[in-house]
Short mmCIF file of C-alpha atoms in Angstrom, two decimals:
data_model
loop_
_atom_site.label_atom_id
_atom_site.label_comp_id
_atom_site.label_asym_id
_atom_site.label_seq_id
_atom_site.Cartn_x
_atom_site.Cartn_y
_atom_site.Cartn_z
CA MET N 1117 12.67 -10.19 -5.20
CA LYS N 1118 9.95 -8.46 -7.19
CA VAL N 1119 10.02 -4.69 -7.66
CA GLY N 1120 6.90 -2.60 -8.20
CA ILE N 1121 6.29 1.09 -8.77
CA GLY N 1122 3.67 3.43 -7.38
CA LEU N 1123 1.28 5.42 -9.49
CA PRO N 1124 1.75 9.20 -9.25
CA GLY N 1125 -1.85 9.71 -8.12
CA ASN N 1126 -0.66 10.72 -4.64
CA ILE N 1127 1.20 13.75 -6.02
CA PRO N 1128 -0.91 16.94 -6.00
CA GLY N 1129 -1.92 18.24 -9.41
CA THR N 1130 -1.24 15.05 -11.36
CA LYS N 1131 -3.62 14.64 -14.31
CA GLY N 1132 -5.60 11.48 -14.98
CA ASP N 1133 -4.33 10.91 -18.52
CA PHE N 1134 -0.73 11.08 -17.28
CA ILE N 1135 -1.47 8.45 -14.62
CA LEU N 1136 -2.90 6.10 -17.24
CA ASP N 1137 0.13 6.63 -19.50
CA TRP N 1138 2.33 5.83 -16.47
CA ALA N 1139 0.35 2.65 -15.77
CA ARG N 1140 0.64 1.49 -19.38
CA LYS N 1141 4.39 2.06 -19.39
CA ALA N 1142 4.78 0.23 -16.05
CA ASP N 1143 2.82 -2.68 -17.51
CA GLU N 1144 5.43 -3.04 -20.24
CA GLY N 1145 7.95 -3.98 -17.55
CA PRO N 1146 10.05 -4.61 -15.59
CA PHE N 1147 7.69 -3.82 -12.70
CA SER N 1148 5.63 -6.42 -10.81
CA SER N 1149 2.92 -4.10 -9.44
CA VAL N 1150 1.56 -0.58 -9.58
CA GLY N 1151 0.69 0.80 -6.16
CA THR N 1152 -1.12 3.57 -4.30
CA ILE N 1153 -1.15 5.10 -0.85
CA ASP N 1154 -4.13 6.67 0.90
CA ARG N 1155 -5.16 9.93 2.49
CA LEU N 1156 -8.52 11.66 2.67
CA VAL N 1157 -7.65 15.27 3.52
CA TYR N 1158 -5.10 15.69 0.73
CA ASP N 1159 -4.95 16.37 -3.02
CA ASN N 1160 -4.67 12.72 -4.06
CA TYR N 1161 -6.86 10.25 -5.94
CA GLU N 1162 -8.92 7.68 -4.06
CA PRO N 1163 -6.94 4.40 -4.21
CA LEU N 1164 -9.59 1.97 -5.45
CA VAL N 1165 -10.85 4.40 -8.09
CA LEU N 1166 -7.27 4.97 -9.19
CA LEU N 1167 -6.51 1.24 -9.39
CA SER N 1168 -9.75 0.57 -11.25
CA ALA N 1169 -8.64 2.99 -13.94
CA ALA N 1170 -5.20 1.39 -13.96
CA ALA N 1171 -6.79 -2.07 -14.28
CA GLY N 1172 -8.36 -1.02 -17.56
CA ALA N 1173 -5.06 0.36 -18.85
CA THR N 1174 -2.98 -2.72 -17.96
CA SER N 1175 -3.09 -6.48 -18.30
CA ARG N 1176 -0.05 -7.85 -16.45
CA VAL N 1177 0.97 -5.89 -13.35
CA ARG N 1178 -0.69 -6.46 -9.99
CA LEU N 1179 -2.66 -3.65 -8.36
CA LEU N 1180 -1.57 -2.79 -4.81
CA THR N 1181 -2.90 -0.50 -2.11
CA GLY N 1182 0.05 0.22 0.12
CA VAL N 1183 -1.93 0.99 2.23
CA LEU N 1184 -5.64 1.81 2.11
CA LEU N 1185 -7.11 3.23 5.35
CA ALA N 1186 -9.81 0.63 5.84
CA PRO N 1187 -11.53 2.08 8.97
CA LEU N 1188 -12.51 5.19 6.99
CA ARG N 1189 -14.80 3.05 4.84
CA ASN N 1190 -18.02 1.08 5.25
CA PRO N 1191 -16.98 -2.61 5.55
CA GLY N 1192 -19.66 -4.05 3.28
CA VAL N 1193 -19.12 -1.45 0.59
CA LEU N 1194 -15.35 -1.87 0.78
CA ALA N 1195 -15.73 -5.65 0.45
CA LYS N 1196 -17.83 -5.22 -2.69
CA GLN N 1197 -15.48 -2.63 -4.18
CA ALA N 1198 -12.45 -4.84 -3.62
CA ALA N 1199 -14.18 -7.95 -4.98
CA SER N 1200 -15.32 -5.97 -8.03
CA LEU N 1201 -11.81 -4.69 -8.73
CA ASP N 1202 -10.38 -8.17 -8.27
CA ALA N 1203 -12.93 -9.60 -10.69
CA ILE N 1204 -12.51 -6.85 -13.29
CA SER N 1205 -8.71 -7.10 -13.20
CA GLY N 1206 -8.61 -10.89 -13.48
CA GLY N 1207 -7.47 -11.45 -9.90
CA ARG N 1208 -4.68 -8.89 -9.77
CA LEU N 1209 -5.61 -7.01 -6.57
CA THR N 1210 -3.47 -6.96 -3.44
CA LEU N 1211 -5.28 -5.05 -0.71
CA GLY N 1212 -2.83 -3.56 1.76
CA VAL N 1213 -4.74 -2.03 4.67
CA GLY N 1214 -3.85 0.09 7.69
CA VAL N 1215 -5.48 2.45 10.17
CA GLY N 1216 -3.48 5.66 9.64
CA ARG N 1217 -2.55 8.30 12.19
CA ARG N 1218 -4.28 11.49 11.03
CA PRO N 1219 -7.35 12.53 13.06
CA ASP N 1220 -8.46 14.94 10.31
CA ASP N 1221 -8.97 12.04 7.88
CA TYR N 1222 -11.34 10.45 10.39
CA GLU N 1223 -13.18 13.72 11.02
CA ALA N 1224 -13.66 14.18 7.30
CA ALA N 1225 -14.95 10.64 6.61
CA PRO N 1226 -16.50 10.76 9.28
CA ALA N 1227 -15.27 7.78 11.31
CA GLU N 1228 -14.25 7.18 14.93
CA TYR N 1229 -10.53 7.81 15.33
CA GLN N 1230 -10.34 6.31 18.81
CA GLN N 1231 -12.09 3.14 17.60
CA ARG N 1232 -10.03 2.65 14.44
CA GLY N 1233 -8.33 -0.53 15.65
CA ARG N 1234 -11.59 -2.23 16.57
CA GLN N 1235 -13.15 -1.05 13.31
CA MET N 1236 -10.24 -2.52 11.38
CA ASN N 1237 -10.87 -5.93 12.95
CA ARG N 1238 -14.57 -5.75 12.13
CA THR N 1239 -13.83 -4.70 8.57
CA LEU N 1240 -11.32 -7.51 7.98
CA ALA N 1241 -13.71 -10.13 9.38
CA THR N 1242 -16.63 -8.78 7.33
CA MET N 1243 -14.66 -8.76 4.10
CA ARG N 1244 -13.47 -12.34 4.57
CA ARG N 1245 -17.03 -13.51 5.25
CA ILE N 1246 -18.41 -11.73 2.19
CA TRP N 1247 -15.63 -12.90 -0.12
CA SER N 1248 -16.15 -16.50 0.95
CA GLY N 1249 -19.80 -16.29 -0.13
CA GLY N 1250 -21.24 -16.11 3.39
CA GLU N 1251 -24.14 -14.01 4.55
CA VAL N 1252 -23.52 -10.42 5.54
CA GLY N 1253 -25.98 -10.86 8.40
CA ASP N 1254 -29.02 -12.90 9.36
CA GLY N 1255 -30.94 -13.40 6.13
CA ILE N 1256 -28.80 -10.82 4.30
CA GLY N 1257 -26.63 -11.84 1.40
CA PRO N 1258 -24.61 -13.36 -0.03
CA MET N 1259 -23.01 -10.46 -1.87
CA GLY N 1260 -21.32 -10.59 -5.26
CA PRO N 1261 -19.38 -10.47 -7.45
CA ALA N 1262 -17.16 -13.35 -6.45
CA PRO N 1263 -13.48 -12.39 -6.41
CA VAL N 1264 -11.26 -14.22 -8.87
CA GLN N 1265 -8.76 -15.06 -6.11
CA GLN N 1266 -10.15 -17.83 -3.95
CA GLY N 1267 -11.23 -16.48 -0.57
CA GLY N 1268 -10.87 -12.93 -1.80
CA PRO N 1269 -8.07 -10.58 -2.77
CA GLU N 1270 -4.69 -10.97 -1.10
CA VAL N 1271 -4.71 -8.87 2.11
CA LEU N 1272 -1.58 -7.37 3.67
CA ILE N 1273 -1.53 -5.60 7.03
CA GLY N 1274 0.38 -2.34 7.10
CA ALA N 1275 1.38 -1.35 10.62
CA GLY N 1276 4.22 -0.11 12.77
CA THR N 1277 3.40 -1.70 16.13
CA PRO N 1278 3.47 -5.36 17.21
CA GLN N 1279 -0.14 -5.21 18.37
CA ALA N 1280 -1.36 -4.17 14.93
CA VAL N 1281 0.93 -6.58 13.07
CA ARG N 1282 -0.59 -9.50 15.01
CA ARG N 1283 -3.70 -9.11 12.85
CA VAL N 1284 -1.80 -10.91 10.11
CA GLY N 1285 -2.31 -14.38 11.60
CA ARG N 1286 -6.07 -14.12 11.92
CA TYR N 1287 -7.11 -11.90 9.06
CA ALA N 1288 -4.45 -11.48 6.36
CA ASP N 1289 -2.00 -13.03 3.95
CA GLY N 1290 1.03 -11.01 4.97
CA PHE N 1291 2.66 -7.84 6.25
CA ILE N 1292 3.51 -4.67 4.31
CA ALA N 1293 6.18 -2.46 5.84
CA ALA N 1294 7.94 0.83 5.28
CA ALA N 1295 11.01 -0.45 3.44
CA GLY N 1296 14.14 1.03 4.94
CA ASN N 1297 15.58 -0.16 8.23
CA ALA N 1298 16.03 -3.88 7.60
CA ALA N 1299 16.39 -4.77 11.28
CA ALA N 1300 13.18 -2.93 12.21
CA VAL N 1301 11.23 -4.52 9.37
CA ARG N 1302 12.51 -7.97 10.28
CA GLU N 1303 11.55 -7.47 13.93
CA LEU N 1304 7.95 -6.72 13.00
CA TYR N 1305 7.86 -9.54 10.46
CA VAL N 1306 8.81 -11.97 13.23
CA VAL N 1307 5.65 -10.82 15.03
CA ALA N 1308 3.66 -11.55 11.87
CA GLU N 1309 5.22 -15.02 11.66
CA GLU N 1310 4.41 -15.73 15.31
CA SER N 1311 0.78 -14.66 14.84
CA TRP N 1312 0.60 -16.85 11.73
CA LYS N 1313 1.80 -19.93 13.60
CA ALA N 1314 -0.46 -19.19 16.58
CA ALA N 1315 -3.43 -19.19 14.19
CA GLY N 1316 -2.43 -22.67 13.00
CA ARG N 1317 -1.76 -21.63 9.44
CA SER N 1318 0.64 -23.47 7.16
CA GLY N 1319 3.43 -21.90 5.18
CA SER N 1320 4.46 -18.35 6.01
CA PRO N 1321 3.02 -14.85 5.60
CA ARG N 1322 4.07 -12.71 2.69
CA LEU N 1323 6.38 -9.73 3.28
CA ALA N 1324 6.19 -6.61 1.12
CA GLY N 1325 7.42 -3.04 1.49
CA VAL N 1326 6.97 0.47 0.12
CA ALA N 1327 9.44 3.36 -0.10
CA SER N 1328 9.28 6.88 -1.58
CA TYR N 1329 11.92 7.86 -4.12
CA ALA N 1330 13.09 10.36 -6.70
CA LEU N 1331 15.97 10.06 -9.17
CA GLY N 1332 17.91 12.44 -11.40
CA PRO N 1333 18.81 16.14 -11.00
CA ASN N 1334 17.85 17.63 -7.62
CA ALA N 1335 16.31 14.32 -6.61
CA ALA N 1336 17.04 14.75 -2.89
CA ASP N 1337 15.28 18.12 -2.85
CA LYS N 1338 12.30 16.74 -4.78
CA VAL N 1339 11.65 13.65 -2.67
CA GLY N 1340 12.48 15.54 0.52
CA GLY N 1341 10.04 18.32 -0.29
CA TYR N 1342 7.29 15.86 -1.09
CA ILE N 1343 7.78 13.90 2.13
CA ARG N 1344 7.86 17.06 4.26
CA HIS N 1345 4.54 18.10 2.73
CA TYR N 1346 2.78 14.73 2.78
CA TYR N 1347 3.93 13.78 6.27
CA SER N 1348 3.95 17.26 7.80
CA PHE N 1349 1.74 16.08 10.67
CA LEU N 1350 4.66 13.96 11.93
CA GLY N 1351 6.81 17.02 12.68
CA ASP N 1352 10.48 16.17 13.30
CA ALA N 1353 9.93 12.59 12.17
CA ALA N 1354 8.96 13.86 8.71
CA GLU N 1355 12.21 15.79 8.52
CA GLN N 1356 14.18 12.66 9.33
CA MET N 1357 12.23 10.70 6.72
CA ALA N 1358 13.01 13.40 4.16
CA ARG N 1359 16.74 13.30 4.90
CA ASN N 1360 16.83 9.50 4.58
CA ALA N 1361 14.68 9.27 1.44
CA ILE N 1362 15.86 7.40 -1.65
CA SER N 1363 17.35 9.79 -4.20
CA THR N 1364 20.15 7.92 -6.00
CA PRO N 1365 20.44 4.70 -8.03
CA GLU N 1366 22.77 3.37 -5.33
CA ALA N 1367 20.11 3.95 -2.67
CA VAL N 1368 17.57 2.04 -4.77
CA LYS N 1369 19.96 -0.88 -5.11
CA ASP N 1370 20.83 -0.78 -1.40
CA THR N 1371 17.15 -0.88 -0.46
CA ILE N 1372 16.52 -3.84 -2.75
CA ARG N 1373 19.56 -5.66 -1.38
CA ASP N 1374 18.69 -4.95 2.27
CA MET N 1375 15.05 -5.96 1.90
CA GLU N 1376 15.93 -9.08 -0.06
CA SER N 1377 18.37 -10.06 2.71
CA ILE N 1378 15.49 -10.33 5.22
CA GLY N 1379 13.28 -12.33 2.86
CA MET N 1380 11.04 -9.58 1.50
CA ASP N 1381 8.99 -10.79 -1.47
CA GLU N 1382 8.37 -7.42 -3.13
CA VAL N 1383 9.26 -3.77 -2.66
CA VAL N 1384 7.24 -1.01 -4.33
CA PHE N 1385 8.95 2.33 -4.94
CA LEU N 1386 6.51 5.26 -4.70
CA PRO N 1387 7.25 8.27 -6.91
CA SER N 1388 7.37 11.75 -5.42
CA VAL N 1389 7.54 13.58 -8.76
CA SER N 1390 5.01 13.44 -11.62
CA GLU N 1391 7.55 13.16 -14.41
CA MET N 1392 7.76 10.12 -16.70
CA ASP N 1393 11.54 10.09 -16.47
CA GLN N 1394 11.10 8.94 -12.85
CA LEU N 1395 9.59 5.68 -14.08
CA GLU N 1396 12.22 5.33 -16.79
CA ARG N 1397 15.11 6.01 -14.41
CA LEU N 1398 13.84 3.42 -11.92
CA ALA N 1399 13.36 0.88 -14.70
CA ASP N 1400 16.96 1.43 -15.80
CA VAL N 1401 18.23 0.86 -12.26
CA ILE N 1402 16.40 -2.40 -11.65
CA GLY N 1403 16.98 -3.71 -15.20
#
């Protein structure tokens, strides 16, 4: 199974030059991807801007949004941004997308929170049409640049409910989960597989996962504090996430083993501390 690492652009106060140094070091190995997560009302970098900068600083690793909140964005503009990043990076973009659960992000965009599921479907359909060279509308288009990856960047659906995961069959190339409870991830992946078969597609959908981590002295306090802050809107659930967060080399290895046992293709560990030793410690663990 492949192992990727997140960029520290989701950690408040992280400087741009440090992020680029991190990306360059990740590109040296042993990581398969560099990833981002997405919020609007938070002190983080916008994912596609962040990955565009990382694309220029790297040549090997894939660029992953895990996930980008697609309904916050204009579908045509998002399609062009993603195609541009895919072209600039030589076909290295994996676009993980989800709807999110924070109303304040939608108010700030602005976008319709109650319509986010329907908007997601429209966005996915629009992007596929644009990436395939079709017209945006009657007499409008086509729109370039053409993505390097045929049919457009790889798309993964990030979701926690069966209804949302069923989008995989019609619109996406796979499912991206919160890596942790193997049984829960496998249960949702079965839904993705069923939707894939129902759509008459050959092969099987890809399965990827993301998980927050910290390693070294006071790691549990560091990752726990970050999760409590980032996911504060979840209340008690954030506290449980903080207590179960990855903070030891053994926990990293257990996560890799558990996710590999259910057929996961790649897990991306997201840093919760902007210190270069976090990258180095994770690299040492995975070898």
